[in-house]
Amino acid sequence: TVCSMLEQRSIAFLTAAKEVGLETLPYERGFFICVPSNNPEKLMNEHHKDGVHAICTHSALRIALCGINKEEAARLPKIIKSRID
């Protein structure tokens, strides 16, 4: 089901985020996970160059779990963390 797919993706993302030390905003469930950032627009544009679709809010990069697969969800935190650092 859609809910179980989103749950698998969120677990993959959050597990990988924890492994690399990437901070995320509190997440319980849903279509999006947010990563706080001082410059989310710059971060978003850098990811778009690599074909990673993310959007920015005024203080975070918003990742659409509904638009990526489980493997991408597990791969993205390392990429995001490297750009933040």
GROMACS .gro file of N, CA and C in nm:
model
  255
    1THR      N    1   0.083  -0.119   0.000
    1THR     CA    2   0.000   0.000   0.000
    1THR      C    3   0.087   0.125   0.000
    2VAL      N    4   0.028   0.237  -0.030
    2VAL     CA    5   0.101   0.363  -0.033
    2VAL      C    6   0.159   0.397   0.104
    3CYS      N    7   0.082   0.372   0.208
    3CYS     CA    8   0.129   0.404   0.344
    3CYS      C    9   0.251   0.321   0.380
    4SER      N   10   0.251   0.194   0.345
    4SER     CA   11   0.367   0.111   0.379
    4SER      C   12   0.489   0.150   0.296
    5MET      N   13   0.468   0.192   0.170
    5MET     CA   14   0.581   0.238   0.088
    5MET      C   15   0.642   0.365   0.148
    6LEU      N   16   0.558   0.458   0.189
    6LEU     CA   17   0.608   0.581   0.251
    6LEU      C   18   0.680   0.551   0.381
    7GLU      N   19   0.628   0.457   0.458
    7GLU     CA   20   0.692   0.420   0.583
    7GLU      C   21   0.830   0.360   0.558
    8GLN      N   22   0.842   0.274   0.459
    8GLN     CA   23   0.971   0.214   0.426
    8GLN      C   24   1.071   0.321   0.381
    9ARG      N   25   1.024   0.415   0.302
    9ARG     CA   26   1.112   0.524   0.255
    9ARG      C   27   1.154   0.614   0.370
   10SER      N   28   1.061   0.644   0.459
   10SER     CA   29   1.095   0.731   0.573
   10SER      C   30   1.195   0.662   0.666
   11ILE      N   31   1.177   0.532   0.688
   11ILE     CA   32   1.271   0.458   0.772
   11ILE      C   33   1.409   0.458   0.707
   12ALA      N   34   1.414   0.435   0.577
   12ALA     CA   35   1.543   0.435   0.506
   12ALA      C   36   1.610   0.571   0.515
   13PHE      N   37   1.534   0.678   0.495
   13PHE     CA   38   1.589   0.814   0.500
   13PHE      C   39   1.637   0.847   0.640
   14LEU      N   40   1.552   0.825   0.739
   14LEU     CA   41   1.587   0.863   0.876
   14LEU      C   42   1.701   0.779   0.932
   15THR      N   43   1.708   0.653   0.895
   15THR     CA   44   1.820   0.568   0.938
   15THR      C   45   1.950   0.619   0.880
   16ALA      N   46   1.950   0.648   0.750
   16ALA     CA   47   2.070   0.699   0.684
   16ALA      C   48   2.107   0.837   0.738
   17ALA      N   49   2.007   0.921   0.767
   17ALA     CA   50   2.034   1.054   0.821
   17ALA      C   51   2.104   1.043   0.957
   18LYS      N   52   2.057   0.952   1.039
   18LYS     CA   53   2.119   0.932   1.170
   18LYS      C   54   2.263   0.884   1.155
   19GLU      N   55   2.287   0.794   1.061
   19GLU     CA   56   2.422   0.740   1.039
   19GLU      C   57   2.523   0.848   0.999
   20VAL      N   58   2.478   0.947   0.921
   20VAL     CA   59   2.571   1.051   0.875
   20VAL      C   60   2.563   1.179   0.958
   21GLY      N   61   2.474   1.181   1.058
   21GLY     CA   62   2.462   1.299   1.143
   21GLY      C   63   2.385   1.413   1.080
   22LEU      N   64   2.289   1.381   0.992
   22LEU     CA   65   2.207   1.483   0.928
   22LEU      C   66   2.085   1.511   1.015
   23GLU      N   67   2.070   1.635   1.054
   23GLU     CA   68   1.955   1.676   1.135
   23GLU      C   69   1.830   1.682   1.049
   24THR      N   70   1.719   1.633   1.102
   24THR     CA   71   1.590   1.647   1.036
   24THR      C   72   1.492   1.707   1.135
   25LEU      N   73   1.388   1.769   1.084
   25LEU     CA   74   1.281   1.817   1.170
   25LEU      C   75   1.200   1.695   1.216
   26PRO      N   76   1.130   1.707   1.327
   26PRO     CA   77   1.051   1.593   1.376
   26PRO      C   78   0.959   1.538   1.267
   27TYR      N   79   0.958   1.406   1.254
   27TYR     CA   80   0.877   1.339   1.152
   27TYR      C   81   0.800   1.225   1.218
   28GLU      N   82   0.670   1.221   1.194
   28GLU     CA   83   0.589   1.110   1.244
   28GLU      C   84   0.540   1.025   1.128
   29ARG      N   85   0.487   1.090   1.026
   29ARG     CA   86   0.443   1.023   0.904
   29ARG      C   87   0.402   1.129   0.804
   30GLY      N   88   0.391   1.087   0.679
   30GLY     CA   89   0.349   1.179   0.576
   30GLY      C   90   0.434   1.170   0.452
   31PHE      N   91   0.413   1.263   0.363
   31PHE     CA   92   0.477   1.263   0.232
   31PHE      C   93   0.613   1.331   0.231
   32PHE      N   94   0.644   1.411   0.332
   32PHE     CA   95   0.766   1.493   0.329
   32PHE      C   96   0.849   1.480   0.456
   33ILE      N   97   0.981   1.489   0.438
   33ILE     CA   98   1.075   1.502   0.549
   33ILE      C   99   1.149   1.632   0.526
   34CYS      N  100   1.169   1.710   0.631
   34CYS     CA  101   1.238   1.838   0.618
   34CYS      C  102   1.373   1.837   0.690
   35VAL      N  103   1.470   1.899   0.624
   35VAL     CA  104   1.605   1.913   0.677
   35VAL      C  105   1.627   2.062   0.700
   36PRO      N  106   1.650   2.105   0.824
   36PRO     CA  107   1.671   2.248   0.849
   36PRO      C  108   1.797   2.298   0.779
   37SER      N  109   1.791   2.424   0.735
   37SER     CA  110   1.904   2.482   0.664
   37SER      C  111   1.901   2.634   0.678
   38ASN      N  112   2.020   2.693   0.685
   38ASN     CA  113   2.031   2.839   0.687
   38ASN      C  114   2.011   2.897   0.547
   39ASN      N  115   2.035   2.816   0.444
   39ASN     CA  116   2.020   2.863   0.307
   39ASN      C  117   1.953   2.753   0.223
   40PRO      N  118   1.826   2.726   0.247
   40PRO     CA  119   1.759   2.616   0.179
   40PRO      C  120   1.746   2.636   0.028
   41GLU      N  121   1.736   2.760  -0.018
   41GLU     CA  122   1.723   2.783  -0.163
   41GLU      C  123   1.851   2.742  -0.236
   42LYS      N  124   1.967   2.779  -0.181
   42LYS     CA  125   2.094   2.739  -0.241
   42LYS      C  126   2.107   2.587  -0.242
   43LEU      N  127   2.073   2.526  -0.131
   43LEU     CA  128   2.080   2.380  -0.119
   43LEU      C  129   1.987   2.314  -0.220
   44MET      N  130   1.868   2.366  -0.235
   44MET     CA  131   1.772   2.313  -0.332
   44MET      C  132   1.828   2.321  -0.473
   45ASN      N  133   1.884   2.436  -0.509
   45ASN     CA  134   1.939   2.453  -0.644
   45ASN      C  135   2.055   2.359  -0.672
   46GLU      N  136   2.139   2.334  -0.572
   46GLU     CA  137   2.250   2.241  -0.590
   46GLU      C  138   2.198   2.100  -0.614
   47HIS      N  139   2.092   2.061  -0.545
   47HIS     CA  140   2.035   1.928  -0.565
   47HIS      C  141   1.966   1.915  -0.699
   48HIS      N  142   1.904   2.021  -0.746
   48HIS     CA  143   1.837   2.016  -0.876
   48HIS      C  144   1.937   1.990  -0.987
   49LYS      N  145   2.060   2.041  -0.974
   49LYS     CA  146   2.164   2.017  -1.075
   49LYS      C  147   2.193   1.868  -1.090
   50ASP      N  148   2.175   1.792  -0.983
   50ASP     CA  149   2.200   1.648  -0.985
   50ASP      C  150   2.073   1.567  -1.009
   51GLY      N  151   1.965   1.634  -1.041
   51GLY     CA  152   1.840   1.564  -1.069
   51GLY      C  153   1.765   1.520  -0.944
   52VAL      N  154   1.801   1.576  -0.829
   52VAL     CA  155   1.731   1.544  -0.705
   52VAL      C  156   1.624   1.650  -0.685
   53HIS      N  157   1.499   1.607  -0.684
   53HIS     CA  158   1.391   1.704  -0.667
   53HIS      C  159   1.365   1.728  -0.519
   54ALA      N  160   1.388   1.850  -0.479
   54ALA     CA  161   1.360   1.895  -0.343
   54ALA      C  162   1.309   2.038  -0.354
   55ILE      N  163   1.234   2.081  -0.257
   55ILE     CA  164   1.187   2.219  -0.255
   55ILE      C  165   1.232   2.283  -0.124
   56CYS      N  166   1.233   2.414  -0.123
   56CYS     CA  167   1.275   2.482  -0.001
   56CYS      C  168   1.158   2.555   0.062
   57THR      N  169   1.164   2.564   0.192
   57THR     CA  170   1.075   2.650   0.268
   57THR      C  171   1.163   2.763   0.318
   58HIS      N  172   1.114   2.847   0.404
   58HIS     CA  173   1.196   2.959   0.451
   58HIS      C  174   1.313   2.914   0.537
   59SER      N  175   1.306   2.790   0.593
   59SER     CA  176   1.414   2.746   0.682
   59SER      C  177   1.451   2.599   0.668
   60ALA      N  178   1.405   2.535   0.560
   60ALA     CA  179   1.434   2.392   0.547
   60ALA      C  180   1.430   2.346   0.402
   61LEU      N  181   1.498   2.237   0.377
   61LEU     CA  182   1.489   2.165   0.251
   61LEU      C  183   1.384   2.057   0.270
   62ARG      N  184   1.290   2.049   0.180
   62ARG     CA  185   1.177   1.957   0.194
   62ARG      C  186   1.191   1.846   0.091
   63ILE      N  187   1.204   1.722   0.139
   63ILE     CA  188   1.222   1.606   0.054
   63ILE      C  189   1.088   1.533   0.041
   64ALA      N  190   1.046   1.509  -0.083
   64ALA     CA  191   0.920   1.440  -0.107
   64ALA      C  192   0.942   1.289  -0.111
   65LEU      N  193   0.909   1.222  -0.002
   65LEU     CA  194   0.921   1.077   0.003
   65LEU      C  195   0.834   1.010  -0.102
   66CYS      N  196   0.725   1.076  -0.138
   66CYS     CA  197   0.633   1.020  -0.236
   66CYS      C  198   0.692   1.021  -0.377
   67GLY      N  199   0.800   1.096  -0.397
   67GLY     CA  200   0.858   1.108  -0.531
   67GLY      C  201   0.991   1.037  -0.548
   68ILE      N  202   1.033   0.959  -0.449
   68ILE     CA  203   1.160   0.886  -0.458
   68ILE      C  204   1.137   0.741  -0.416
   69ASN      N  205   1.229   0.654  -0.456
   69ASN     CA  206   1.216   0.516  -0.413
   69ASN      C  207   1.298   0.493  -0.285
   70LYS      N  208   1.290   0.373  -0.231
   70LYS     CA  209   1.355   0.341  -0.105
   70LYS      C  210   1.507   0.357  -0.115
   71GLU      N  211   1.565   0.317  -0.228
   71GLU     CA  212   1.710   0.328  -0.247
   71GLU      C  213   1.754   0.474  -0.249
   72GLU      N  214   1.678   0.559  -0.316
   72GLU     CA  215   1.710   0.701  -0.317
   72GLU      C  216   1.696   0.762  -0.178
   73ALA      N  217   1.593   0.718  -0.106
   73ALA     CA  218   1.572   0.768   0.030
   73ALA      C  219   1.692   0.735   0.118
   74ALA      N  220   1.751   0.619   0.099
   74ALA     CA  221   1.867   0.579   0.178
   74ALA      C  222   1.994   0.651   0.133
   75ARG      N  223   2.000   0.693   0.008
   75ARG     CA  224   2.119   0.758  -0.050
   75ARG      C  225   2.123   0.909  -0.024
   76LEU      N  226   2.009   0.972  -0.021
   76LEU     CA  227   2.003   1.119  -0.014
   76LEU      C  228   2.064   1.183   0.111
   77PRO      N  229   2.046   1.129   0.230
   77PRO     CA  230   2.102   1.198   0.347
   77PRO      C  231   2.252   1.223   0.338
   78LYS      N  232   2.327   1.130   0.287
   78LYS     CA  233   2.472   1.148   0.273
   78LYS      C  234   2.502   1.263   0.177
   79ILE      N  235   2.429   1.270   0.068
   79ILE     CA  236   2.448   1.377  -0.031
   79ILE      C  237   2.412   1.512   0.030
   80ILE      N  238   2.299   1.517   0.098
   80ILE     CA  239   2.254   1.643   0.160
   80ILE      C  240   2.355   1.688   0.265
   81LYS      N  241   2.397   1.595   0.350
   81LYS     CA  242   2.494   1.628   0.457
   81LYS      C  243   2.623   1.681   0.398
   82SER      N  244   2.671   1.623   0.289
   82SER     CA  245   2.798   1.670   0.230
   82SER      C  246   2.783   1.812   0.176
   83ARG      N  247   2.666   1.848   0.131
   83ARG     CA  248   2.646   1.985   0.081
   83ARG      C  249   2.625   2.085   0.193
   84ILE      N  250   2.571   2.042   0.303
   84ILE     CA  251   2.552   2.131   0.417
   84ILE      C  252   2.687   2.161   0.481
   85ASP      N  253   2.772   2.059   0.493
   85ASP     CA  254   2.903   2.076   0.553
   85ASP      C  255   2.992   2.149   0.458
   0.00000   0.00000   0.00000
